[in-house]
mmCIF file of C-alpha atoms in Angstrom:
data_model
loop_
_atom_site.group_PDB
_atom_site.id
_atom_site.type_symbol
_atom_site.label_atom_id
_atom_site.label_comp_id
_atom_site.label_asym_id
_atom_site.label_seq_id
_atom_site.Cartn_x
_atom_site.Cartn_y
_atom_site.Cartn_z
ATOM 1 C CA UNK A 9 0.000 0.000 0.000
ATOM 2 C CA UNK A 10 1.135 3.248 -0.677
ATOM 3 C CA UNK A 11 1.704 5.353 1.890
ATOM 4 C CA UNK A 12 3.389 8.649 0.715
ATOM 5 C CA UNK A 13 4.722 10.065 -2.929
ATOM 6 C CA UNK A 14 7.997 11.504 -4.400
ATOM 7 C CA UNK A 15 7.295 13.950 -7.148
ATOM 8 C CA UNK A 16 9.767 15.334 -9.765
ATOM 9 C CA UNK A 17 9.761 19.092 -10.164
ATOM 10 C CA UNK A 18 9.890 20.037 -14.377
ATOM 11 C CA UNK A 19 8.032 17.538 -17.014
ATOM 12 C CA UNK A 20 6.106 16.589 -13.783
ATOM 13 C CA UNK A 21 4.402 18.727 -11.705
ATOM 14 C CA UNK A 22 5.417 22.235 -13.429
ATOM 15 C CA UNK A 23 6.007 23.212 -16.635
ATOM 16 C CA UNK A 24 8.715 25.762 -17.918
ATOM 17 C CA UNK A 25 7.116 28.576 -20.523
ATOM 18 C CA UNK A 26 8.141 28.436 -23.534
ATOM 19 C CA UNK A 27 11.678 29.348 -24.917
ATOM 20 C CA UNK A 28 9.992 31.981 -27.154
ATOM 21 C CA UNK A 29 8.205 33.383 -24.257
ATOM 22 C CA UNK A 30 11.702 33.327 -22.116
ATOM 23 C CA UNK A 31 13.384 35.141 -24.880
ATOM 24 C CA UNK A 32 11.390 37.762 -25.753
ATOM 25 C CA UNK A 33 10.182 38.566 -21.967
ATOM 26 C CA UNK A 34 13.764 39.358 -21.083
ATOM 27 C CA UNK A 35 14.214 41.352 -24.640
ATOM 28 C CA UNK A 36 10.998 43.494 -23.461
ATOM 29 C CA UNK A 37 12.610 43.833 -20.316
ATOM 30 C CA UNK A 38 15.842 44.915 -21.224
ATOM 31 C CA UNK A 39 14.818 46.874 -23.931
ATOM 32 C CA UNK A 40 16.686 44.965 -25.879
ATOM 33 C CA UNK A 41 15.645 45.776 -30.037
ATOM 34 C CA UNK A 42 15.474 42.332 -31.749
ATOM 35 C CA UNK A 43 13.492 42.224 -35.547
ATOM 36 C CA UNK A 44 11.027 39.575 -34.921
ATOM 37 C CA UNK A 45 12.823 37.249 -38.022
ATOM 38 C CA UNK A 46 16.083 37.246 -35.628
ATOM 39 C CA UNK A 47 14.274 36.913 -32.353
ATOM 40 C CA UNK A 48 12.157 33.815 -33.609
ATOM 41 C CA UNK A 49 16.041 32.371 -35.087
ATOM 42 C CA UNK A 50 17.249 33.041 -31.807
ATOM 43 C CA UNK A 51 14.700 31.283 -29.647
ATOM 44 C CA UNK A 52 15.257 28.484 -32.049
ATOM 45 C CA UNK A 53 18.442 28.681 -31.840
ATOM 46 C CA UNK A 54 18.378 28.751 -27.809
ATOM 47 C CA UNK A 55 16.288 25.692 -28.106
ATOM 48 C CA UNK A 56 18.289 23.524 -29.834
ATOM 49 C CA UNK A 57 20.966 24.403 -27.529
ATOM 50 C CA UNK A 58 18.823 23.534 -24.431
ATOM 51 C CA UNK A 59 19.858 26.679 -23.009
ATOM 52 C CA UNK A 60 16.219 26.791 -20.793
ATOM 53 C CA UNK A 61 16.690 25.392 -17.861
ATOM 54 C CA UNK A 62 13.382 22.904 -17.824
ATOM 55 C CA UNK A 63 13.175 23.226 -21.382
ATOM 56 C CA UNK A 64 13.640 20.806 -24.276
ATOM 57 C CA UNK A 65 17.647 18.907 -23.675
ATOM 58 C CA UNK A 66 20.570 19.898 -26.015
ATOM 59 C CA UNK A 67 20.347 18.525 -29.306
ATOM 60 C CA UNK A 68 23.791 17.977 -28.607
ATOM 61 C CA UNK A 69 26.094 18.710 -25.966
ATOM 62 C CA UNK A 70 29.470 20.473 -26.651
ATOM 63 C CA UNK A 71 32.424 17.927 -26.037
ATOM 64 C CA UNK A 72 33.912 20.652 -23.670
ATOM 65 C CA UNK A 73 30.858 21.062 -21.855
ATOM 66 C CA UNK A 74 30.011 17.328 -21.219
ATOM 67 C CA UNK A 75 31.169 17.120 -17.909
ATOM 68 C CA UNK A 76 29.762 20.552 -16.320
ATOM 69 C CA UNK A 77 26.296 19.604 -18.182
ATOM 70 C CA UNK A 78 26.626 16.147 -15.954
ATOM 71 C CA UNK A 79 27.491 17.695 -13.175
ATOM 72 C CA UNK A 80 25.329 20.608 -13.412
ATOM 73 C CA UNK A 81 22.712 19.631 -10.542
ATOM 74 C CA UNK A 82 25.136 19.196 -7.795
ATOM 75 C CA UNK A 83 25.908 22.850 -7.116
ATOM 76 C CA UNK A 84 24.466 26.503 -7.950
ATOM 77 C CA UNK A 85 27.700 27.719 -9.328
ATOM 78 C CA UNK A 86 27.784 24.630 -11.937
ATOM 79 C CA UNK A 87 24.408 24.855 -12.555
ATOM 80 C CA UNK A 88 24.284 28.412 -13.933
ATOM 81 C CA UNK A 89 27.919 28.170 -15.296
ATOM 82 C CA UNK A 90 26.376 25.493 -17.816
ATOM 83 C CA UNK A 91 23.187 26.884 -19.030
ATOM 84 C CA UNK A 92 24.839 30.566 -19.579
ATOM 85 C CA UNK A 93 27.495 28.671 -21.320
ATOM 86 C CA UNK A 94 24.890 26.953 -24.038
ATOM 87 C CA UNK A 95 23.229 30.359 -24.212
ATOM 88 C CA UNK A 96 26.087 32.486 -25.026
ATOM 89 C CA UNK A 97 26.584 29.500 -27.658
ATOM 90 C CA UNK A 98 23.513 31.087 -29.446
ATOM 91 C CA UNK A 99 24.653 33.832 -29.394
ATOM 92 C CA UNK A 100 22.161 36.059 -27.449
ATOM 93 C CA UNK A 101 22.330 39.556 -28.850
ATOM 94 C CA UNK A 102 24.017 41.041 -26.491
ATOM 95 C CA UNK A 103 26.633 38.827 -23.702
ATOM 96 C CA UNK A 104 25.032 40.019 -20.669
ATOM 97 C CA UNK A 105 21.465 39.017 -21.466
ATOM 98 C CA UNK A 106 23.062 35.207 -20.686
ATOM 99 C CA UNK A 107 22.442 35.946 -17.090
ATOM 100 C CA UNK A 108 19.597 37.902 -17.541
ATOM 101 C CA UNK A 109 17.797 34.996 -19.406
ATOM 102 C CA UNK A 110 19.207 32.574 -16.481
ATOM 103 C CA UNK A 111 17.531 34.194 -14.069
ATOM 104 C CA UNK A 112 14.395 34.706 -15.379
ATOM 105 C CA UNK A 113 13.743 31.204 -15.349
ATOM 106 C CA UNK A 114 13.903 31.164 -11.722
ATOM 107 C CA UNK A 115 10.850 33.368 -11.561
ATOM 108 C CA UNK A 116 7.956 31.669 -10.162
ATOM 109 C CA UNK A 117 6.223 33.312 -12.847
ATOM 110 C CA UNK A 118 7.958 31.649 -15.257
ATOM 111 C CA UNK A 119 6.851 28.426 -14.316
ATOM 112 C CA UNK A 120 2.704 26.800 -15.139
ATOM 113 C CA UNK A 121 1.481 24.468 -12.650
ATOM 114 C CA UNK A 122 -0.085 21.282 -15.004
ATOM 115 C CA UNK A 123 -3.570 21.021 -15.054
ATOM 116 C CA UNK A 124 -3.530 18.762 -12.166
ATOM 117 C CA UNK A 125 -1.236 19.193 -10.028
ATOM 118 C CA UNK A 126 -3.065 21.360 -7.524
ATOM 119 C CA UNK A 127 -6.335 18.741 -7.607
ATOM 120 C CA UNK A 128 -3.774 16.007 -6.842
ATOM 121 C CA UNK A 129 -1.442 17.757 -4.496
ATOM 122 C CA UNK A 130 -4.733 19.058 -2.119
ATOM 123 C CA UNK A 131 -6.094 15.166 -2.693
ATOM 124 C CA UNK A 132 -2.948 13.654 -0.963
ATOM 125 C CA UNK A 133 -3.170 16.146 1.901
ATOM 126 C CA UNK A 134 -6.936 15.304 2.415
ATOM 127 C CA UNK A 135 -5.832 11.593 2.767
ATOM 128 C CA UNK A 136 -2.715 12.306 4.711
ATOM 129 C CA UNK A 137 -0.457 10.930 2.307
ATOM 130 C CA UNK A 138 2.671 13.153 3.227
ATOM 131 C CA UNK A 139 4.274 14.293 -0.223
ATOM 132 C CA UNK A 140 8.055 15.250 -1.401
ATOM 133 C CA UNK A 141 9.448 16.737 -4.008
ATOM 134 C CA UNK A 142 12.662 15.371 -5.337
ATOM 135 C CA UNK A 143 14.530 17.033 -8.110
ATOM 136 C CA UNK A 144 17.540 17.512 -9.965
ATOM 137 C CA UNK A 145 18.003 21.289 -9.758
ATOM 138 C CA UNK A 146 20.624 23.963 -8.872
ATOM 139 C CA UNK A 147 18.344 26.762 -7.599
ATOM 140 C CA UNK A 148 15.581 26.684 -4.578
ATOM 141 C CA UNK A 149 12.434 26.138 -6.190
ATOM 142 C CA UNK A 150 10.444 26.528 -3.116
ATOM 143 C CA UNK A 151 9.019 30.296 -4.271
ATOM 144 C CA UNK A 152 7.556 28.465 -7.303
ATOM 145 C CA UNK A 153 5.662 26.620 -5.104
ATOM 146 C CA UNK A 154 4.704 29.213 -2.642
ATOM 147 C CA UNK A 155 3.597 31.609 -5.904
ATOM 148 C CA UNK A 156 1.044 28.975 -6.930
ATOM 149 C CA UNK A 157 -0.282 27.554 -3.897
ATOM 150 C CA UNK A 158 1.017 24.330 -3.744
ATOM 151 C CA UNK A 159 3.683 24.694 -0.980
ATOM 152 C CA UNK A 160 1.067 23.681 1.953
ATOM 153 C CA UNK A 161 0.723 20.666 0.360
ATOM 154 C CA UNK A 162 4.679 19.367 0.103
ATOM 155 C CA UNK A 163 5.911 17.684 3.559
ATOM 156 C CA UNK A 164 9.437 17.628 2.244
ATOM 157 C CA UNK A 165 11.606 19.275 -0.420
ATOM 158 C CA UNK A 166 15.071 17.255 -1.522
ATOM 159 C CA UNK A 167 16.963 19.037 -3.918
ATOM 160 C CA UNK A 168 20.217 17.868 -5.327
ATOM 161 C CA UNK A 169 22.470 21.302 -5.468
ATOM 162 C CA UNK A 170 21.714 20.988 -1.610
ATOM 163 C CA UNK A 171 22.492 18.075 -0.516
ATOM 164 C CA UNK A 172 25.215 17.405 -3.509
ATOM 165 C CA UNK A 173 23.853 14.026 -4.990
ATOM 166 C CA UNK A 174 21.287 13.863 -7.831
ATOM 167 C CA UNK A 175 18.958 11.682 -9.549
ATOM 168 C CA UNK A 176 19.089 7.838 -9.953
ATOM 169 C CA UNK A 177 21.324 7.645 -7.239
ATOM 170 C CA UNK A 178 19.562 6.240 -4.484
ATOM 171 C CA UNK A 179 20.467 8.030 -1.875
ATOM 172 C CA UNK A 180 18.778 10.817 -2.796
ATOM 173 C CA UNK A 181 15.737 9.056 -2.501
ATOM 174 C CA UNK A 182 16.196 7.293 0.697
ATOM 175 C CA UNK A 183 16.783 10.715 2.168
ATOM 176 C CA UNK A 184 13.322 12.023 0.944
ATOM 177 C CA UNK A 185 11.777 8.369 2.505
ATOM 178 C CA UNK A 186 13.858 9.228 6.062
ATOM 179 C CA UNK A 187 12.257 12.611 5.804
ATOM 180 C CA UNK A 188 8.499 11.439 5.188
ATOM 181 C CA UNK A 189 9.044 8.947 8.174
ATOM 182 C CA UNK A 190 8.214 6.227 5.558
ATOM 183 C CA UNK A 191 9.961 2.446 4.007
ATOM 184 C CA UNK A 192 10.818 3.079 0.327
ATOM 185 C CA UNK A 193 8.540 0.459 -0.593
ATOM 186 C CA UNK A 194 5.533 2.696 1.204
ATOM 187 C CA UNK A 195 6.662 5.606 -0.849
ATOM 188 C CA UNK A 196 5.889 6.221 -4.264
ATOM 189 C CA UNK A 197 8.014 7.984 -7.209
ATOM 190 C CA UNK A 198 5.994 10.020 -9.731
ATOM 191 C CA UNK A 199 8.517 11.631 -12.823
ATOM 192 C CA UNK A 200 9.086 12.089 -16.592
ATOM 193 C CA UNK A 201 12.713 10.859 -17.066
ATOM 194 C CA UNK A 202 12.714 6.586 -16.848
ATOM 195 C CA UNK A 203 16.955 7.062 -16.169
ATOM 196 C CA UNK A 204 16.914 9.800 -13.430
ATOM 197 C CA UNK A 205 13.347 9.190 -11.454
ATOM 198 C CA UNK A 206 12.926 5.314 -11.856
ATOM 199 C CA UNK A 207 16.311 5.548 -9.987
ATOM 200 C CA UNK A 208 14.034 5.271 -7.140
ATOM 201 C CA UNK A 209 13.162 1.661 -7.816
ATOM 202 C CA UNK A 210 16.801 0.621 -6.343
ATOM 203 C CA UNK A 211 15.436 0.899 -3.162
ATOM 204 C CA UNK A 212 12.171 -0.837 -3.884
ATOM 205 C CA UNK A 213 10.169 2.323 -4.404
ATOM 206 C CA UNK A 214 7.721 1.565 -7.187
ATOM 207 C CA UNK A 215 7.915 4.122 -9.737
ATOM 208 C CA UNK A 216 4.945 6.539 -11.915
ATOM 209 C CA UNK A 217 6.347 8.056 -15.254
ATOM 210 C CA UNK A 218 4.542 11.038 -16.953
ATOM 211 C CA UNK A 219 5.095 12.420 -20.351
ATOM 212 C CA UNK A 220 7.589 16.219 -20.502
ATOM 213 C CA UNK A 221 4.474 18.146 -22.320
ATOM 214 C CA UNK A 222 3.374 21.489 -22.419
ATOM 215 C CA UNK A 223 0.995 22.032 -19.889
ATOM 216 C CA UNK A 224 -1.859 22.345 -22.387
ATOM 217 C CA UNK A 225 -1.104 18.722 -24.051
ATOM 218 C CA UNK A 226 -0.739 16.761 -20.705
ATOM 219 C CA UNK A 227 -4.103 16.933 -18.892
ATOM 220 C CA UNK A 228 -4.631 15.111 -15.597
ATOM 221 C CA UNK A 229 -1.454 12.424 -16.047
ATOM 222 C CA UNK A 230 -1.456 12.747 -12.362
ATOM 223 C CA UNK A 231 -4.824 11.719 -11.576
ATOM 224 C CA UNK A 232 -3.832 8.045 -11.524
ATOM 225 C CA UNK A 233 -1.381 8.484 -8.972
ATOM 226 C CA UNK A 234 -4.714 9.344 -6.057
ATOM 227 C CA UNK A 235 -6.177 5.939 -7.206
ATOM 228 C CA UNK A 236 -2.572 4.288 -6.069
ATOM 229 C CA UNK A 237 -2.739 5.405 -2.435
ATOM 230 C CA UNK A 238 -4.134 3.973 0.401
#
């Protein structure tokens, strides 16, 4: 029976916006003038990269690059180091919109709850199923969650650039099962990468995967998850 849940952050329970959106935000911002031809080349440009943290992955990762993208999660400095890297790979028009366009995607606002997540989130609570989120990330995504109501309803947030481990490694997990109080077998992993989040079933955690969709493709891929709890 299961007795609590592990959810991923991006691809699971939020959604980034979109890399267009990102761009041009920050070029409004900035007042940054970019001909809509060359902005829409450089989104797609950015894209391909994966510069968006939470956006679509690299096409293809620059050979001098491989090991700070793999180690990106373990640490805040490595974590922005890499995605301003792939942007300035772009280029963006101007060098210092790199960190510009990094930040911004720590906004809450920058971030779209899925369709379910706040039904399923408030259904756990009702039951008492305590709830943590577990994700591969290098900045504190608790604001996100505070900005869209859904912060009452996580017991427990384990986040890799803090404790400096990351997804499949198990340990990871177990320390979001010590900090629900619960057996990894009790405790239930809900995610959208089958490397990274089914990590969890090392420890005998069984294991929910979820399509990466924009938030208006994916409706209530969570739901299922309420009718596996006790």
């Amino acid at each position: 029976m299961i007795k609590g849940v592990m959810f991923d952050f991006s691809g699971t329970l939020f959604r980034i916006e979109s890399t267009a959106r990102w761009l041009n935000g920050v070029l409004e911002r900035t007042g940054t003038v970019l001909p809509g031809a060359d902005a829409e080349e450089c989104a797609a440009r950015l894209e391909g990269l994966g510069a968006l943290p939470g956006g679509p992955p690299p096409r293809e990762v620059p050979p001098a690059l491989a090991r700070l993208w793999r180690e990106r999660d373990l640490d805040a400095g490595r974590h922005r180091a890499a995605y301003t890297a792939l942007t300035r790979l772009a280029p963006p028009p101007a060098p210092a919109l790199a960190d510009v366009l990094y930040d911004r995607h720590r906004e809450p606002d920058a971030w779209r709850p899925y369709p379910d997540t706040l039904p399923v989130l408030r259904g756990l609570g009702e039951r008492g199923v305590p709830v943590a989120v577990v994700s591969n990330i290098g900045w504190d995504l608790r604001p996100v969650f505070r900005h869209h109501g859904a912060d009452p309803f996580v017991d427990a947030y384990v986040l890799s650039f803090e404790h400096g481990t990351q997804k499949p490694s198990p340990s990871i997990f177990r320390h979001a099962c010590d900090m629900l109080g619960l057996d990894p077998a009790d405790v239930l992993m809900v995610g959208d990468d089958p490397v990274a989040d089914a990590g969890a079933a090392e420890l005998g955690c069984p294991v929910h995967l979820v399509d990466h969709l924009p938030a208006d493709r994916r409706p209530d891929a969570l739901l299922p998850v309420l009718g596996l709890v006790g």
